[in-house]
GROMACS .gro file of N, CA, C and O in nm:
model
  336
    1MET      N    1   7.977   9.676  12.450
    1MET     CA    2   7.930   9.619  12.574
    1MET      C    3   7.924   9.468  12.561
    1MET      O    4   7.893   9.415  12.455
    2ALA      N    5   7.951   9.399  12.669
    2ALA     CA    6   7.944   9.252  12.670
    2ALA      C    7   7.819   9.208  12.746
    2ALA      O    8   7.787   9.263  12.852
    3TRP      N    9   7.752   9.111  12.689
    3TRP     CA   10   7.630   9.056  12.748
    3TRP      C   11   7.651   8.908  12.776
    3TRP      O   12   7.701   8.835  12.691
    4GLN      N   13   7.607   8.862  12.894
    4GLN     CA   14   7.605   8.718  12.917
    4GLN      C   15   7.494   8.660  12.831
    4GLN      O   16   7.390   8.725  12.810
    5LEU      N   17   7.512   8.541  12.782
    5LEU     CA   18   7.418   8.481  12.687
    5LEU      C   19   7.275   8.482  12.741
    5LEU      O   20   7.182   8.521  12.670
    6GLN      N   21   7.256   8.440  12.864
    6GLN     CA   22   7.121   8.435  12.920
    6GLN      C   23   7.058   8.574  12.923
    6GLN      O   24   6.942   8.591  12.886
    7GLU      N   25   7.134   8.676  12.962
    7GLU     CA   26   7.082   8.812  12.966
    7GLU      C   27   7.053   8.864  12.824
    7GLU      O   28   6.953   8.931  12.800
    8ALA      N   29   7.140   8.831  12.729
    8ALA     CA   30   7.119   8.873  12.590
    8ALA      C   31   6.991   8.812  12.535
    8ALA      O   32   6.917   8.879  12.461
    9LYS      N   33   6.963   8.687  12.570
    9LYS     CA   34   6.838   8.624  12.525
    9LYS      C   35   6.717   8.693  12.585
    9LYS      O   36   6.618   8.718  12.515
   10GLN      N   37   6.724   8.726  12.713
   10GLN     CA   38   6.611   8.789  12.781
   10GLN      C   39   6.587   8.932  12.733
   10GLN      O   40   6.474   8.979  12.732
   11ARG      N   41   6.694   9.000  12.693
   11ARG     CA   42   6.684   9.142  12.656
   11ARG      C   43   6.727   9.163  12.510
   11ARG      O   44   6.789   9.263  12.476
   12PHE      N   45   6.691   9.069  12.424
   12PHE     CA   46   6.737   9.071  12.285
   12PHE      C   47   6.701   9.201  12.213
   12PHE      O   48   6.783   9.257  12.140
   13SER      N   49   6.581   9.253  12.235
   13SER     CA   50   6.542   9.378  12.170
   13SER      C   51   6.636   9.491  12.207
   13SER      O   52   6.675   9.572  12.123
   14GLU      N   53   6.677   9.497  12.334
   14GLU     CA   54   6.770   9.600  12.377
   14GLU      C   55   6.908   9.580  12.317
   14GLU      O   56   6.975   9.675  12.277
   15VAL      N   57   6.951   9.455  12.308
   15VAL     CA   58   7.080   9.424  12.247
   15VAL      C   59   7.082   9.473  12.102
   15VAL      O   60   7.177   9.537  12.058
   16VAL      N   61   6.975   9.446  12.029
   16VAL     CA   62   6.966   9.489  11.889
   16VAL      C   63   6.962   9.641  11.880
   16VAL      O   64   7.031   9.702  11.797
   17ARG      N   65   6.885   9.706  11.966
   17ARG     CA   66   6.876   9.852  11.965
   17ARG      C   67   7.013   9.915  11.991
   17ARG      O   68   7.055  10.008  11.922
   18LEU      N   69   7.086   9.859  12.088
   18LEU     CA   70   7.219   9.912  12.118
   18LEU      C   71   7.318   9.884  12.005
   18LEU      O   72   7.407   9.964  11.979
   19ALA      N   73   7.303   9.771  11.937
   19ALA     CA   74   7.390   9.742  11.822
   19ALA      C   75   7.369   9.847  11.714
   19ALA      O   76   7.465   9.892  11.650
   20GLU      N   77   7.244   9.888  11.693
   20GLU     CA   78   7.216   9.992  11.594
   20GLU      C   79   7.267  10.128  11.638
   20GLU      O   80   7.321  10.203  11.558
   21ALA      N   81   7.251  10.160  11.766
   21ALA     CA   82   7.283  10.294  11.815
   21ALA      C   83   7.430  10.312  11.853
   21ALA      O   84   7.488  10.417  11.829
   22GLU      N   85   7.490  10.208  11.913
   22GLU     CA   86   7.624  10.225  11.970
   22GLU      C   87   7.732  10.137  11.907
   22GLU      O   88   7.849  10.158  11.934
   23GLY      N   89   7.691  10.038  11.831
   23GLY     CA   90   7.791   9.951  11.769
   23GLY      C   91   7.780   9.807  11.817
   23GLY      O   92   7.687   9.771  11.889
   24PRO      N   93   7.874   9.723  11.776
   24PRO     CA   94   7.867   9.580  11.804
   24PRO      C   95   7.850   9.549  11.953
   24PRO      O   96   7.908   9.613  12.039
   25GLN      N   97   7.767   9.448  11.979
   25GLN     CA   98   7.741   9.400  12.115
   25GLN      C   99   7.795   9.257  12.125
   25GLN      O  100   7.755   9.170  12.049
   26ILE      N  101   7.886   9.235  12.219
   26ILE     CA  102   7.950   9.105  12.235
   26ILE      C  103   7.867   9.019  12.330
   26ILE      O  104   7.819   9.067  12.433
   27VAL      N  105   7.852   8.892  12.295
   27VAL     CA  106   7.780   8.796  12.379
   27VAL      C  107   7.881   8.695  12.432
   27VAL      O  108   7.962   8.642  12.355
   28THR      N  109   7.873   8.669  12.563
   28THR     CA  110   7.966   8.574  12.625
   28THR      C  111   7.891   8.455  12.682
   28THR      O  112   7.772   8.464  12.716
   29ARG      N  113   7.961   8.342  12.689
   29ARG     CA  114   7.909   8.222  12.754
   29ARG      C  115   8.018   8.173  12.848
   29ARG      O  116   8.129   8.145  12.803
   30HIS      N  117   7.987   8.164  12.975
   30HIS     CA  118   8.084   8.123  13.077
   30HIS      C  119   8.210   8.210  13.070
   30HIS      O  120   8.321   8.161  13.084
   31GLY      N  121   8.192   8.339  13.043
   31GLY     CA  122   8.303   8.434  13.041
   31GLY      C  123   8.381   8.440  12.910
   31GLY      O  124   8.466   8.525  12.893
   32ALA      N  125   8.352   8.351  12.817
   32ALA     CA  126   8.423   8.350  12.688
   32ALA      C  127   8.336   8.418  12.582
   32ALA      O  128   8.215   8.392  12.574
   33GLU      N  129   8.397   8.503  12.499
   33GLU     CA  130   8.325   8.568  12.390
   33GLU      C  131   8.287   8.465  12.285
   33GLU      O  132   8.371   8.391  12.236
   34VAL      N  133   8.157   8.459  12.252
   34VAL     CA  134   8.110   8.356  12.157
   34VAL      C  135   8.036   8.413  12.037
   34VAL      O  136   8.021   8.344  11.936
   35ALA      N  137   7.987   8.538  12.046
   35ALA     CA  138   7.911   8.594  11.934
   35ALA      C  139   7.913   8.746  11.941
   35ALA      O  140   7.947   8.803  12.045
   36VAL      N  141   7.875   8.808  11.829
   36VAL     CA  142   7.864   8.953  11.822
   36VAL      C  143   7.735   8.986  11.748
   36VAL      O  144   7.704   8.927  11.645
   37VAL      N  145   7.660   9.082  11.801
   37VAL     CA  146   7.540   9.132  11.734
   37VAL      C  147   7.577   9.267  11.675
   37VAL      O  148   7.625   9.356  11.746
   38VAL      N  149   7.557   9.282  11.543
   38VAL     CA  150   7.588   9.407  11.475
   38VAL      C  151   7.466   9.453  11.396
   38VAL      O  152   7.380   9.373  11.360
   39SER      N  153   7.461   9.582  11.367
   39SER     CA  154   7.352   9.635  11.285
   39SER      C  155   7.368   9.585  11.142
   39SER      O  156   7.477   9.548  11.098
   40ILE      N  157   7.259   9.589  11.067
   40ILE     CA  158   7.264   9.545  10.928
   40ILE      C  159   7.354   9.637  10.846
   40ILE      O  160   7.424   9.591  10.754
   41GLU      N  161   7.357   9.766  10.879
   41GLU     CA  162   7.444   9.859  10.806
   41GLU      C  163   7.591   9.820  10.823
   41GLU      O  164   7.667   9.820  10.727
   42GLU      N  165   7.628   9.788  10.947
   42GLU     CA  166   7.766   9.748  10.970
   42GLU      C  167   7.797   9.615  10.903
   42GLU      O  168   7.904   9.595  10.845
   43TRP      N  169   7.703   9.523  10.907
   43TRP     CA  170   7.722   9.393  10.844
   43TRP      C  171   7.744   9.409  10.694
   43TRP      O  172   7.835   9.350  10.636
   44ARG      N  173   7.664   9.492  10.631
   44ARG     CA  174   7.679   9.514  10.486
   44ARG      C  175   7.808   9.588  10.454
   44ARG      O  176   7.871   9.560  10.352
   45ALA      N  177   7.848   9.681  10.538
   45ALA     CA  178   7.973   9.754  10.515
   45ALA      C  179   8.092   9.658  10.521
   45ALA      O  180   8.184   9.668  10.441
   46VAL      N  181   8.090   9.566  10.613
   46VAL     CA  182   8.198   9.468  10.624
   46VAL      C  183   8.198   9.377  10.501
   46VAL      O  184   8.304   9.346  10.447
   47GLY      N  185   8.082   9.339  10.455
   47GLY     CA  186   8.072   9.252  10.338
   47GLY      C  187   8.127   9.316  10.212
   47GLY      O  188   8.184   9.251  10.127
   48ARG      N  189   8.112   9.448  10.198
   48ARG     CA  190   8.161   9.517  10.079
   48ARG      C  191   8.312   9.529  10.079
   48ARG      O  192   8.372   9.546   9.974
   49THR      N  193   8.374   9.522  10.195
   49THR     CA  194   8.519   9.537  10.198
   49THR      C  195   8.590   9.405  10.174
   49THR      O  196   8.711   9.402  10.160
   50LYS      N  197   8.517   9.296  10.167
   50LYS     CA  198   8.578   9.166  10.144
   50LYS      C  199   8.626   9.159   9.999
   50LYS      O  200   8.550   9.185   9.906
   51PRO      N  201   8.753   9.127   9.977
   51PRO     CA  202   8.805   9.125   9.840
   51PRO      C  203   8.745   9.009   9.758
   51PRO      O  204   8.716   8.903   9.813
   52ASP      N  205   8.729   9.033   9.630
   52ASP     CA  206   8.684   8.923   9.544
   52ASP      C  207   8.808   8.851   9.491
   52ASP      O  208   8.922   8.886   9.523
   53LEU      N  209   8.789   8.747   9.412
   53LEU     CA  210   8.899   8.666   9.362
   53LEU      C  211   8.998   8.750   9.282
   53LEU      O  212   9.120   8.735   9.296
   54ARG      N  213   8.948   8.843   9.201
   54ARG     CA  214   9.037   8.928   9.121
   54ARG      C  215   9.129   9.010   9.211
   54ARG      O  216   9.250   9.017   9.190
   55ASP      N  217   9.071   9.072   9.315
   55ASP     CA  218   9.151   9.151   9.409
   55ASP      C  219   9.255   9.063   9.478
   55ASP      O  220   9.369   9.104   9.498
   56PHE      N  221   9.213   8.942   9.517
   56PHE     CA  222   9.305   8.851   9.585
   56PHE      C  223   9.423   8.814   9.495
   56PHE      O  224   9.538   8.816   9.538
   57LEU      N  225   9.396   8.783   9.368
   57LEU     CA  226   9.502   8.742   9.277
   57LEU      C  227   9.595   8.857   9.239
   57LEU      O  228   9.713   8.835   9.213
   58LEU      N  229   9.544   8.978   9.237
   58LEU     CA  230   9.626   9.093   9.200
   58LEU      C  231   9.698   9.156   9.320
   58LEU      O  232   9.787   9.238   9.301
   59ALA      N  233   9.661   9.117   9.440
   59ALA     CA  234   9.724   9.176   9.559
   59ALA      C  235   9.867   9.125   9.574
   59ALA      O  236   9.900   9.014   9.531
   60PRO      N  237   9.954   9.207   9.634
   60PRO     CA  238  10.090   9.159   9.659
   60PRO      C  239  10.087   9.040   9.755
   60PRO      O  240   9.997   9.030   9.838
   61GLY      N  241  10.184   8.953   9.741
   61GLY     CA  242  10.188   8.833   9.825
   61GLY      C  243  10.214   8.866   9.970
   61GLY      O  244  10.255   8.976  10.005
   62PRO      N  245  10.189   8.769  10.057
   62PRO     CA  246  10.217   8.789  10.199
   62PRO      C  247  10.365   8.816  10.221
   62PRO      O  248  10.450   8.765  10.148
   63PRO      N  249  10.400   8.894  10.323
   63PRO     CA  250  10.540   8.928  10.346
   63PRO      C  251  10.630   8.807  10.368
   63PRO      O  252  10.746   8.809  10.332
   64TYR      N  253  10.576   8.699  10.423
   64TYR     CA  254  10.661   8.584  10.449
   64TYR      C  255  10.704   8.513  10.320
   64TYR      O  256  10.792   8.427  10.323
   65LEU      N  257  10.647   8.548  10.206
   65LEU     CA  258  10.688   8.488  10.079
   65LEU      C  259  10.789   8.574  10.005
   65LEU      O  260  10.843   8.531   9.902
   66ASP      N  261  10.817   8.694  10.053
   66ASP     CA  262  10.906   8.786   9.983
   66ASP      C  263  11.045   8.726   9.961
   66ASP      O  264  11.104   8.744   9.857
   67GLY      N  265  11.100   8.655  10.056
   67GLY     CA  266  11.235   8.601  10.044
   67GLY      C  267  11.240   8.460   9.989
   67GLY      O  268  11.346   8.396   9.987
   68LEU      N  269  11.128   8.408   9.942
   68LEU     CA  270  11.122   8.271   9.892
   68LEU      C  271  11.200   8.257   9.762
   68LEU      O  272  11.178   8.331   9.666
   69ASP      N  273  11.294   8.163   9.758
   69ASP     CA  274  11.378   8.140   9.640
   69ASP      C  275  11.318   8.024   9.561
   69ASP      O  276  11.317   7.910   9.606
   70LEU      N  277  11.268   8.051   9.442
   70LEU     CA  278  11.205   7.949   9.360
   70LEU      C  279  11.293   7.902   9.244
   70LEU      O  280  11.246   7.833   9.155
   71THR      N  281  11.421   7.938   9.246
   71THR     CA  282  11.509   7.893   9.139
   71THR      C  283  11.543   7.746   9.158
   71THR      O  284  11.558   7.697   9.270
   72ARG      N  285  11.557   7.675   9.047
   72ARG     CA  286  11.588   7.533   9.051
   72ARG      C  287  11.738   7.516   9.065
   72ARG      O  288  11.815   7.575   8.991
   73HIS      N  289  11.780   7.434   9.161
   73HIS     CA  290  11.921   7.417   9.190
   73HIS      C  291  11.976   7.283   9.142
   73HIS      O  292  12.095   7.258   9.152
   74ASP      N  293  11.893   7.197   9.092
   74ASP     CA  294  11.942   7.069   9.039
   74ASP      C  295  11.906   7.060   8.891
   74ASP      O  296  11.821   7.133   8.842
   75LEU      N  297  11.971   6.973   8.820
   75LEU     CA  298  11.945   6.956   8.678
   75LEU      C  299  11.842   6.845   8.660
   75LEU      O  300  11.834   6.753   8.740
   76PRO      N  301  11.765   6.854   8.555
   76PRO     CA  302  11.668   6.748   8.531
   76PRO      C  303  11.738   6.616   8.501
   76PRO      O  304  11.853   6.612   8.457
   77ARG      N  305  11.668   6.507   8.525
   77ARG     CA  306  11.725   6.375   8.494
   77ARG      C  307  11.741   6.361   8.343
   77ARG      O  308  11.659   6.412   8.267
   78PRO      N  309  11.843   6.290   8.298
   78PRO     CA  310  11.861   6.270   8.154
   78PRO      C  311  11.750   6.180   8.100
   78PRO      O  312  11.701   6.091   8.168
   79ILE      N  313  11.713   6.206   7.975
   79ILE     CA  314  11.610   6.124   7.911
   79ILE      C  315  11.682   6.008   7.842
   79ILE      O  316  11.772   6.029   7.759
   80PRO      N  317  11.644   5.883   7.873
   80PRO     CA  318  11.710   5.769   7.810
   80PRO      C  319  11.682   5.765   7.659
   80PRO      O  320  11.575   5.802   7.615
   81ASP      N  321  11.781   5.719   7.585
   81ASP     CA  322  11.767   5.705   7.439
   81ASP      C  323  11.729   5.560   7.409
   81ASP      O  324  11.809   5.470   7.420
   82PHE      N  325  11.603   5.537   7.374
   82PHE     CA  326  11.554   5.402   7.345
   82PHE      C  327  11.560   5.367   7.197
   82PHE      O  328  11.511   5.265   7.155
   83SER      N  329  11.622   5.452   7.117
   83SER     CA  330  11.624   5.429   6.973
   83SER      C  331  11.725   5.319   6.933
   83SER      O  332  11.724   5.274   6.822
   84GLU      N  333  11.812   5.282   7.019
   84GLU     CA  334  11.917   5.184   6.982
   84GLU      C  335  11.871   5.042   6.996
   84GLU      O  336  11.799   4.994   7.067
   0.00000   0.00000   0.00000
């Protein structure tokens, strides 16, 4: 359900009760969605699904990197011989 900000402020207890019973409650300002009220259970469930650094590093790369060619196509510059 979507709530206008002013109405959500006036009926905050009901917004929270509905978030617990029915799921996320969207809050709008001037017709634009600006916030969501969720139950603590849902908030914690979302937090547990967030990957940690280890999961991020071990995950396969984004699909747009699959065709990336990282081979070097030029030769390194010659090192000058200063011994003479």
